[in-house]
PDB file of C-alpha atoms in Angstrom:
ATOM      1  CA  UNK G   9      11.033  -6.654  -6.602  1.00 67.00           C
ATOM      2  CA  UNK G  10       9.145  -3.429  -5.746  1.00 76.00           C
ATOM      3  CA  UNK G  11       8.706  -2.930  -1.764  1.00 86.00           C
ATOM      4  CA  UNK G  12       8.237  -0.571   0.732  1.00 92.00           C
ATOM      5  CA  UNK G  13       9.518  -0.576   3.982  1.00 94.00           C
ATOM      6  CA  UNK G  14       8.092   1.379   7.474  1.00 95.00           C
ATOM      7  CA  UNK G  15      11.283   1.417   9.502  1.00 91.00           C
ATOM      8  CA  UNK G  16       8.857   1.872  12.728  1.00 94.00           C
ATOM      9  CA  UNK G  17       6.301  -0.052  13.725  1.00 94.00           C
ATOM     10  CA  UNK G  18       5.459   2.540  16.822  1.00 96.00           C
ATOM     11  CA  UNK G  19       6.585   5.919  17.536  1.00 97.00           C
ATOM     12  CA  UNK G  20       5.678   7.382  21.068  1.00 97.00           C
ATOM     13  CA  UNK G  21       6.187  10.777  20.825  1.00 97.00           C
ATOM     14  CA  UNK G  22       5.175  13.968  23.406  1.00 97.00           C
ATOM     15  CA  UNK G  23       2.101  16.348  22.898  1.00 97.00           C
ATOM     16  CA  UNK G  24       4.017  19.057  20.992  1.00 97.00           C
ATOM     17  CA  UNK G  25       6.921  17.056  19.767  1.00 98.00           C
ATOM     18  CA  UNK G  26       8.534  16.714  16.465  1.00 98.00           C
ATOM     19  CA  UNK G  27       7.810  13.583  15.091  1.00 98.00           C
ATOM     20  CA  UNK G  28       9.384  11.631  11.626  1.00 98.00           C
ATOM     21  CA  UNK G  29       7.859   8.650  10.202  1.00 98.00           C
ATOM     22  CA  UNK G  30      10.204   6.794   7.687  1.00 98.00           C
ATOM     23  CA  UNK G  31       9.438   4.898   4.699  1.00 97.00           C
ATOM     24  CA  UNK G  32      11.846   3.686   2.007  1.00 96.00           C
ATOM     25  CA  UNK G  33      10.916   1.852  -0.884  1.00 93.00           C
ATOM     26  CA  UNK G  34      12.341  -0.465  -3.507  1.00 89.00           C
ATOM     27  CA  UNK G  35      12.087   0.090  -7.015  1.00 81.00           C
ATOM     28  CA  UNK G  36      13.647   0.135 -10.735  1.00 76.00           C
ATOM     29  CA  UNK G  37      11.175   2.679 -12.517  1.00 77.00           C
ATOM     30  CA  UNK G  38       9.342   5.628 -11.853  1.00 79.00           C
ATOM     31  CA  UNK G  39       7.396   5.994  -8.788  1.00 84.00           C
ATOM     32  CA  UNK G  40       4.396   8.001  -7.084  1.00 89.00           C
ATOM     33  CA  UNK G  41       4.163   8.317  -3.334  1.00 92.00           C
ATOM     34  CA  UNK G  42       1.817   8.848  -0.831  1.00 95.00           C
ATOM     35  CA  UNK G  43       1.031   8.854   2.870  1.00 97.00           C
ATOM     36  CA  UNK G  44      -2.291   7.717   4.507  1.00 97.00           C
ATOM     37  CA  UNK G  45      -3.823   8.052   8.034  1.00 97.00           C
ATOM     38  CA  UNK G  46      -6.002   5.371   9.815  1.00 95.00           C
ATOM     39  CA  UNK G  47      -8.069   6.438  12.649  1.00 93.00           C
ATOM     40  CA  UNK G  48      -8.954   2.678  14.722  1.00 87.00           C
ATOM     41  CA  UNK G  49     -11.761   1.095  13.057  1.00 83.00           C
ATOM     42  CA  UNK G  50     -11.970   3.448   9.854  1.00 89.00           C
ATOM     43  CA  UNK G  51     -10.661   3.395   6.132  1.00 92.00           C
ATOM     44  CA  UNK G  52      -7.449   5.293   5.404  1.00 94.00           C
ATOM     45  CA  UNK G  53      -7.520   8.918   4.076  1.00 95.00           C
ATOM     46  CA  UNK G  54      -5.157  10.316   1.747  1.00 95.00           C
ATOM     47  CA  UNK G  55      -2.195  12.815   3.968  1.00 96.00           C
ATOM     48  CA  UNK G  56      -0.171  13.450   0.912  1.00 96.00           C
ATOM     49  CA  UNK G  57       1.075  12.330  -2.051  1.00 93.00           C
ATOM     50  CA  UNK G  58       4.151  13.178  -4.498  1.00 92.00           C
ATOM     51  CA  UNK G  59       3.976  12.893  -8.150  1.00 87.00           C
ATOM     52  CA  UNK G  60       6.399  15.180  -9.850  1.00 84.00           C
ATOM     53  CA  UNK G  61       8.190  18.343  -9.237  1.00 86.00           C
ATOM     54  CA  UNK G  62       9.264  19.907  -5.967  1.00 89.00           C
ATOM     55  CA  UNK G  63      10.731  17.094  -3.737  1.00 90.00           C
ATOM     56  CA  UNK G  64       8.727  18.896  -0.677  1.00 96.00           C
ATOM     57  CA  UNK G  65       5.126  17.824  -0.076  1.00 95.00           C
ATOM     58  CA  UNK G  66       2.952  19.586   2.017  1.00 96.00           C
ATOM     59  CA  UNK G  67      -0.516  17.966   2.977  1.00 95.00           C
ATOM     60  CA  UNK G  68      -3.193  17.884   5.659  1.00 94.00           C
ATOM     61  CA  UNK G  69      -2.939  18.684   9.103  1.00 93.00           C
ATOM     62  CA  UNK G  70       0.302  20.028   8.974  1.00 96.00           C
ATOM     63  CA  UNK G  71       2.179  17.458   7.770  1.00 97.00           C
ATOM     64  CA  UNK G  72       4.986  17.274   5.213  1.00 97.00           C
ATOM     65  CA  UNK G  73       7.005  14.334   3.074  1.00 98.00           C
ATOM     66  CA  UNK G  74      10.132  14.696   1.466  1.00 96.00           C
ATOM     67  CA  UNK G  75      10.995  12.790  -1.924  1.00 94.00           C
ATOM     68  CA  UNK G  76      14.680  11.881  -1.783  1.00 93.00           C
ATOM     69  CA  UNK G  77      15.608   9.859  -5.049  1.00 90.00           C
ATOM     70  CA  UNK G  78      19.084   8.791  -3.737  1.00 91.00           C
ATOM     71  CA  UNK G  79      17.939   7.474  -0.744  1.00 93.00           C
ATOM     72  CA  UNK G  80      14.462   6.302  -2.217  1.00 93.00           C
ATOM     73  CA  UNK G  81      12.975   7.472   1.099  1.00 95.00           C
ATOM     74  CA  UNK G  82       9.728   9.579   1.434  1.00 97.00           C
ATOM     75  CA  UNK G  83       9.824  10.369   4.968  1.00 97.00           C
ATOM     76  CA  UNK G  84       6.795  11.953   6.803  1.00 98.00           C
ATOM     77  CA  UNK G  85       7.463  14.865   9.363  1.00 98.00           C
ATOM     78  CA  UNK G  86       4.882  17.315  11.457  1.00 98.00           C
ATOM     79  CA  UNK G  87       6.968  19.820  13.188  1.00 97.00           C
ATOM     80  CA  UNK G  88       4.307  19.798  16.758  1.00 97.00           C
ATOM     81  CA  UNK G  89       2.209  16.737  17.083  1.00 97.00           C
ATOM     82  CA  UNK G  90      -1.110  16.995  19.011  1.00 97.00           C
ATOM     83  CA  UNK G  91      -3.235  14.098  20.563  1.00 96.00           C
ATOM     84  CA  UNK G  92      -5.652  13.575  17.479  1.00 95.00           C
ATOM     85  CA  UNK G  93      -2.255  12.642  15.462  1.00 97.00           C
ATOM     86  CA  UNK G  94      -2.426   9.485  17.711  1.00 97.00           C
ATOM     87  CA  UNK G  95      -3.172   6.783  14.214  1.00 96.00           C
ATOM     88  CA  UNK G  96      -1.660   4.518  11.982  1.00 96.00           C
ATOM     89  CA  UNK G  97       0.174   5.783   9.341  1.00 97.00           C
ATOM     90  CA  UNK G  98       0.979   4.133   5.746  1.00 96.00           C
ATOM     91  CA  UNK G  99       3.097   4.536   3.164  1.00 95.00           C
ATOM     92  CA  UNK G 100       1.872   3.797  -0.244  1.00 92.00           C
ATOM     93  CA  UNK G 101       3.906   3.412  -3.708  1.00 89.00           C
ATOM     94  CA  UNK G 102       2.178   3.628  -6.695  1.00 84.00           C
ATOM     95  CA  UNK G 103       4.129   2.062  -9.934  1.00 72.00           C
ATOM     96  CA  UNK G 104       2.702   2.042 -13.596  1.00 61.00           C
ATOM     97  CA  UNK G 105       2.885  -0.626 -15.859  1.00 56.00           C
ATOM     98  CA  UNK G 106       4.792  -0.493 -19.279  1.00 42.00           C
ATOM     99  CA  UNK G 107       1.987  -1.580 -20.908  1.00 50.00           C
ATOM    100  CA  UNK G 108       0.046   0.853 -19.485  1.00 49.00           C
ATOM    101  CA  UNK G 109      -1.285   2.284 -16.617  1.00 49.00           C
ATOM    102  CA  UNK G 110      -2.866   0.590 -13.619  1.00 57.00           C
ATOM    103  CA  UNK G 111      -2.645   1.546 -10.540  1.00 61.00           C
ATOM    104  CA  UNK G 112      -1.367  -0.585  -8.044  1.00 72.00           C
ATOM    105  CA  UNK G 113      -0.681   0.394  -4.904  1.00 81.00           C
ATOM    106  CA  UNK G 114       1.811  -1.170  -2.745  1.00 85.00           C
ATOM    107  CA  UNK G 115       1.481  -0.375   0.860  1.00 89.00           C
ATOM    108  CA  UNK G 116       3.731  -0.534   3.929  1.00 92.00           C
ATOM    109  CA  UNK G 117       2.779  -2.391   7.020  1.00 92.00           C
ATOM    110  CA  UNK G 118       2.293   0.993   8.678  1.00 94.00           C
ATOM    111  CA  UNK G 119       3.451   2.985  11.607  1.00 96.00           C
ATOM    112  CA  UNK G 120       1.807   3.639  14.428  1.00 96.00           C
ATOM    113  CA  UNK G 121       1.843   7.199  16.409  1.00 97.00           C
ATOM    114  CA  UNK G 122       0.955   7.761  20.009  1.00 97.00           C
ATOM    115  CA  UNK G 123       0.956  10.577  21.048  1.00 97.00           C
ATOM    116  CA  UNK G 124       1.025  11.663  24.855  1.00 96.00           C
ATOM    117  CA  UNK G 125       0.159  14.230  27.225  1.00 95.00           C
TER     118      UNK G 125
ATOM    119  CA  UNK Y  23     -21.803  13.060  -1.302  1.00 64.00           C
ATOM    120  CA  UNK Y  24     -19.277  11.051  -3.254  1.00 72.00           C
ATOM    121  CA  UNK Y  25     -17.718   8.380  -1.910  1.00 93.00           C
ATOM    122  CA  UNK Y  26     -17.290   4.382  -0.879  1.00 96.00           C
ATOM    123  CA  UNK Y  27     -19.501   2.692   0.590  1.00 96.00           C
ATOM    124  CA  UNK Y  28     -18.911  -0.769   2.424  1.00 96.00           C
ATOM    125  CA  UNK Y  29     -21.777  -2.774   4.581  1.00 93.00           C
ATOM    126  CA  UNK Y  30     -21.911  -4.238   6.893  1.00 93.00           C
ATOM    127  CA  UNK Y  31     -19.408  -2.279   9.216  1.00 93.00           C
ATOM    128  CA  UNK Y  32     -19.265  -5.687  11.127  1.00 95.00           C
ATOM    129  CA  UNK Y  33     -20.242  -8.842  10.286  1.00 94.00           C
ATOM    130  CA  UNK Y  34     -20.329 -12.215  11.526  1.00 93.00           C
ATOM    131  CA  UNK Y  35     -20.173 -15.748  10.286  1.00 91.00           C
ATOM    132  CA  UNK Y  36     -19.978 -19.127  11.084  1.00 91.00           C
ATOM    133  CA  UNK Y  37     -17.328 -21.425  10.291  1.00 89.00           C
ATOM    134  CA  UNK Y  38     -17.593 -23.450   6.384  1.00 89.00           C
ATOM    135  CA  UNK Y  39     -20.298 -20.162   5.391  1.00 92.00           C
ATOM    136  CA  UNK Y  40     -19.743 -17.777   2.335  1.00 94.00           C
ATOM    137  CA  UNK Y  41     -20.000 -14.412   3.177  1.00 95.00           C
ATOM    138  CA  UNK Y  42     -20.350 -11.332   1.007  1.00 96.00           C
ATOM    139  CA  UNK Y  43     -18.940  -7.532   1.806  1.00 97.00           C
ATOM    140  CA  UNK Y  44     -20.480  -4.799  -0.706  1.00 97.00           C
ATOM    141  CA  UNK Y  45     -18.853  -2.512  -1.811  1.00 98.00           C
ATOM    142  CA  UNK Y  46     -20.440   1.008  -3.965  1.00 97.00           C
ATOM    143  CA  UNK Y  47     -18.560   3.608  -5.325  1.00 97.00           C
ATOM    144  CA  UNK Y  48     -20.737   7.505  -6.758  1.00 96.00           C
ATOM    145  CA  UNK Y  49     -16.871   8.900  -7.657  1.00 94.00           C
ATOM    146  CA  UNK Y  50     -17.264   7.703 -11.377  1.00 93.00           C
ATOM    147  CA  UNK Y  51     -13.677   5.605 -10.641  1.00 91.00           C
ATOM    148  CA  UNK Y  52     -12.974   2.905 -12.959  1.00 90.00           C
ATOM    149  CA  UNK Y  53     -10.857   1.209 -10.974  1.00 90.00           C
ATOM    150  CA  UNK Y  54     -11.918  -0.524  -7.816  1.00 93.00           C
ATOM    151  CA  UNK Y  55      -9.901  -2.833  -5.375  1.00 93.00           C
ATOM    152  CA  UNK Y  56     -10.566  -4.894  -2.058  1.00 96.00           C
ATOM    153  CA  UNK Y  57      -7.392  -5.573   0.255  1.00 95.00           C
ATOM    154  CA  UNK Y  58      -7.562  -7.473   3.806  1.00 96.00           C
ATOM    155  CA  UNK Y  59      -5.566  -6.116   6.762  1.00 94.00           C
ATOM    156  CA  UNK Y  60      -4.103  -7.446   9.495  1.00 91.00           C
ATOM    157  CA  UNK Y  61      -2.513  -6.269  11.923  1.00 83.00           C
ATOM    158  CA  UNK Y  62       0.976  -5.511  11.489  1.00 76.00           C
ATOM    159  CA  UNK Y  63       0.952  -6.626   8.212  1.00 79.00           C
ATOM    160  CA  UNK Y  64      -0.223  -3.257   5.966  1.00 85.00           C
ATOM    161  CA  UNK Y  65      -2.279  -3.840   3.251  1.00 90.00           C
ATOM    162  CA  UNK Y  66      -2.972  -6.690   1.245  1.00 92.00           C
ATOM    163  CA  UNK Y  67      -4.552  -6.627  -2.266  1.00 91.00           C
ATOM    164  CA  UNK Y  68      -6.957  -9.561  -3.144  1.00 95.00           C
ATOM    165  CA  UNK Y  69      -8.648  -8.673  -6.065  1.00 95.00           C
ATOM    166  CA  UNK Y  70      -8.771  -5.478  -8.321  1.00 91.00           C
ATOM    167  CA  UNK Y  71     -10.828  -4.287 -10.784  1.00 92.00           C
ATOM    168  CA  UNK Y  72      -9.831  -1.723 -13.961  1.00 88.00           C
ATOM    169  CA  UNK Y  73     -12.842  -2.116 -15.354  1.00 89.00           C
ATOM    170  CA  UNK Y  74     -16.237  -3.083 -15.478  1.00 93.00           C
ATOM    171  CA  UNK Y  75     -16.540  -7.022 -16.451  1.00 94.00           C
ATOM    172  CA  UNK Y  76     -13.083  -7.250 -15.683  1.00 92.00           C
ATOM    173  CA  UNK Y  77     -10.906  -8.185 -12.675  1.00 93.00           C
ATOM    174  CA  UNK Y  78      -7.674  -9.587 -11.962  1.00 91.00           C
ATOM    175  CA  UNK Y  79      -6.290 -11.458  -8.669  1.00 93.00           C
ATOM    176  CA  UNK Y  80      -3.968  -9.842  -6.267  1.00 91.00           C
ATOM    177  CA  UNK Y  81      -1.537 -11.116  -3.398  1.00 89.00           C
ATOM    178  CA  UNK Y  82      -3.597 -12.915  -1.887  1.00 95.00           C
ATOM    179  CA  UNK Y  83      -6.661 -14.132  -3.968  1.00 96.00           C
ATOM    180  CA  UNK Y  84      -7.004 -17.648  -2.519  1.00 96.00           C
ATOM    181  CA  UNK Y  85     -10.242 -18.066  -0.793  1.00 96.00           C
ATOM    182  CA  UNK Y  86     -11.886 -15.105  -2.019  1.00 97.00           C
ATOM    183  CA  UNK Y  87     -14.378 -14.259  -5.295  1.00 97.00           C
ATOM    184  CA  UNK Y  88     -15.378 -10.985  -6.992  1.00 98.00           C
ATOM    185  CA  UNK Y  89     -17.892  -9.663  -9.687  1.00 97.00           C
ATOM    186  CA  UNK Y  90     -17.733  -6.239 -11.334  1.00 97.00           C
ATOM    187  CA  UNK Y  91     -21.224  -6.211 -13.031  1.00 97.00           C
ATOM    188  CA  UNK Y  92     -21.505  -1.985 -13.011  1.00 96.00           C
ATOM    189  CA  UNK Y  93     -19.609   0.344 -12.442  1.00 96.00           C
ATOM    190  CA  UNK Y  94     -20.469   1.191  -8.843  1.00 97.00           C
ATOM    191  CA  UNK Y  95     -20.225  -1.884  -7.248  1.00 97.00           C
ATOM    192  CA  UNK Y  96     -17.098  -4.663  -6.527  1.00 98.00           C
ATOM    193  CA  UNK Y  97     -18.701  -6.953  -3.969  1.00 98.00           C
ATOM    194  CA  UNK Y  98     -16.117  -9.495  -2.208  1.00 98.00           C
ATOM    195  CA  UNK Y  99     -17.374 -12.923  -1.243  1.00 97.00           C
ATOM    196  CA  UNK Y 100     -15.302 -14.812   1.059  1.00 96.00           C
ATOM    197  CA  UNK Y 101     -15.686 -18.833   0.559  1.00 94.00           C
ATOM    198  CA  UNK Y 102     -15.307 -21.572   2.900  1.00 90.00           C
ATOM    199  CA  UNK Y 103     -12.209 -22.150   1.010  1.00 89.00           C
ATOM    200  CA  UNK Y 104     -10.016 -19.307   3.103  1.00 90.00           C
ATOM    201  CA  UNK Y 105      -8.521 -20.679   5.848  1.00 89.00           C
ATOM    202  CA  UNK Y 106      -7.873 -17.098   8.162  1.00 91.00           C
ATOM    203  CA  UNK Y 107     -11.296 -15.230   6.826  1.00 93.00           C
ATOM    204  CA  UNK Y 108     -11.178 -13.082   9.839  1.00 95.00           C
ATOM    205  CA  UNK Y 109      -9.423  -9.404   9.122  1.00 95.00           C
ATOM    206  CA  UNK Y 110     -10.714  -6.333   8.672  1.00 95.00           C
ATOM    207  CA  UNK Y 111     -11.576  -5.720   4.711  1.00 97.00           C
ATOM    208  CA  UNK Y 112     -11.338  -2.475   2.783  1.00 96.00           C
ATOM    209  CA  UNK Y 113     -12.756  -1.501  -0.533  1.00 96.00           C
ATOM    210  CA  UNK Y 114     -11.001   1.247  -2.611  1.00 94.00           C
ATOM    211  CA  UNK Y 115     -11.382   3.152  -6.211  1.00 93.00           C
ATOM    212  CA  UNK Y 116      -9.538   4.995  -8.041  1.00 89.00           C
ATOM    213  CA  UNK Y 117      -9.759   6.735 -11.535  1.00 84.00           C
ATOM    214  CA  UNK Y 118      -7.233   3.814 -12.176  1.00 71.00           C
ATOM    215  CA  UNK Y 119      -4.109   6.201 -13.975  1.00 67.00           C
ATOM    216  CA  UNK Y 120      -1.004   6.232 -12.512  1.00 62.00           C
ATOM    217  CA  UNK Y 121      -0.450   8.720  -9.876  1.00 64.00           C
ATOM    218  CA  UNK Y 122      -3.881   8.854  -8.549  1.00 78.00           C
ATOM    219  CA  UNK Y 123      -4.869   8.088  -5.017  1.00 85.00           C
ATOM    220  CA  UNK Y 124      -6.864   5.623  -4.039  1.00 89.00           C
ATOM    221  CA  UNK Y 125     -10.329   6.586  -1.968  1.00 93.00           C
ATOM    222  CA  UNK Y 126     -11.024   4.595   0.845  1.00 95.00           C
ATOM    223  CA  UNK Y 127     -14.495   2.830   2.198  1.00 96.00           C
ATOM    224  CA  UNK Y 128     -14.995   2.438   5.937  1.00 95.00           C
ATOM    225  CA  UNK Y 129     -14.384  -0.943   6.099  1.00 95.00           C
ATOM    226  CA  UNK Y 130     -16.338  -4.092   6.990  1.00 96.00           C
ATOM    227  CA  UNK Y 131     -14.380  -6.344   9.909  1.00 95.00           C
ATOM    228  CA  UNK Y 132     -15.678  -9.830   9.294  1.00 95.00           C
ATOM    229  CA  UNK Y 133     -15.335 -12.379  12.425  1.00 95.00           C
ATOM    230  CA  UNK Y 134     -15.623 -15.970  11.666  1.00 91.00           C
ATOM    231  CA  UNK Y 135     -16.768 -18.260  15.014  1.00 88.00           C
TER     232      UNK Y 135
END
């Protein structure tokens, strides 16, 4: 069955940290990835997404995702959070049918980031 | 400006009611799609859409009814027949080809008393 996993529920992290968000997902064909951003009470905007070609993704607000095949991870990374990070992140998998293209998108129960002062 | 839009941002209902979330797209997607979240729990899709007069049942369809009259608009109508009605709904579109994101509404949280 086709799945994605958020290893982390919550990540605390320091104003001006690091910070990694992991996702892994499950799957026997072809895949397209993304990464989404919730601010509390809103819809989720597109971060990123990874279709084809370099395995490196750069997106919005200085974030990044690497696409690693043999791990089937697409992990999120911003190398210096700041306090408007603080959200919930998902990770989305897109899969199209044999038949014929539809996209679904599967979705991760999400992460979320605080940061803090 | 294109975009989704959902009403009402909140909305509240009484036990045994139907209630109905709208949903209108001005992107010129094909595809449209409703999902409930909870928390904790990610996404859910209900009920998608590919195409007008057309629409299939997601994860978690029970409960829940959909038209897709034009092009524009995918309203949701919860019935009296879901059991948990009260999440936080979002609407989505999508040019409905593989690899292509899906654009997000605002969302309409529904609380049933």
């Amino acid at each position: 069955a086709q799945s994605v996993t958020q290893l982390d529920s919550q990540v605390p992290v320091f104003e001006e940290a690091p910070v990694e968000l992991r996702c892994n997902y499950s799957s026997s064909v072809s895949v397209y990835l993304f990464w989404y951003v919730q601010y509390p009470n809103q819809g989720l905007q597109l971060l990123l997404k990874y279709l084809s070609g370099s395995t490196l993704v750069k997106g919005i607000n200085g974030f990044e995702a690497e696409f690693n095949k043999s791990q089937t991870s697409f992990h999120l990374r911003k190398p210096s959070v700041h306090i408007s990070d603080t959200a919930e992140y998902f990770c989305a998998v897109s899969f199209t049918r044999v038949s014929g293209g539809y996209n679904k998108l599967i979705f991760g129960a999400g992460t979320r980031l605080a940061v803090h002062p | 400006d294109g975009g989704i839009t959902q009403s009402p941002k909140y909305l509240f209902r009484k036990e045994g009611q139907n209630v109905t979330l709208s949903c209108e797209q001005n992107l010129n997607h094909d595809a449209m799609y409703w999902y409930r979240q909870d928390p904790g729990q990610g996404l859910r899709l209900i009920y998608y859409s590919q195409i007008v007069n057309d629409f299939q049942k997601g994860d978690i369809a029970e409960g829940y009814s959909v038209s897709r009259e034009k092009k524009e608009s995918f309203p949701l109508t919860v019935t009296s027949a879901q059991k948990n009605p009260t999440a936080f709904y979002l609407c989505a579109s999508s040019l409905g080809q593989g690899g292509t994101e899906a654009f997000f509404g605002q969302g309409t949280r529904l609380t049933v008393v």
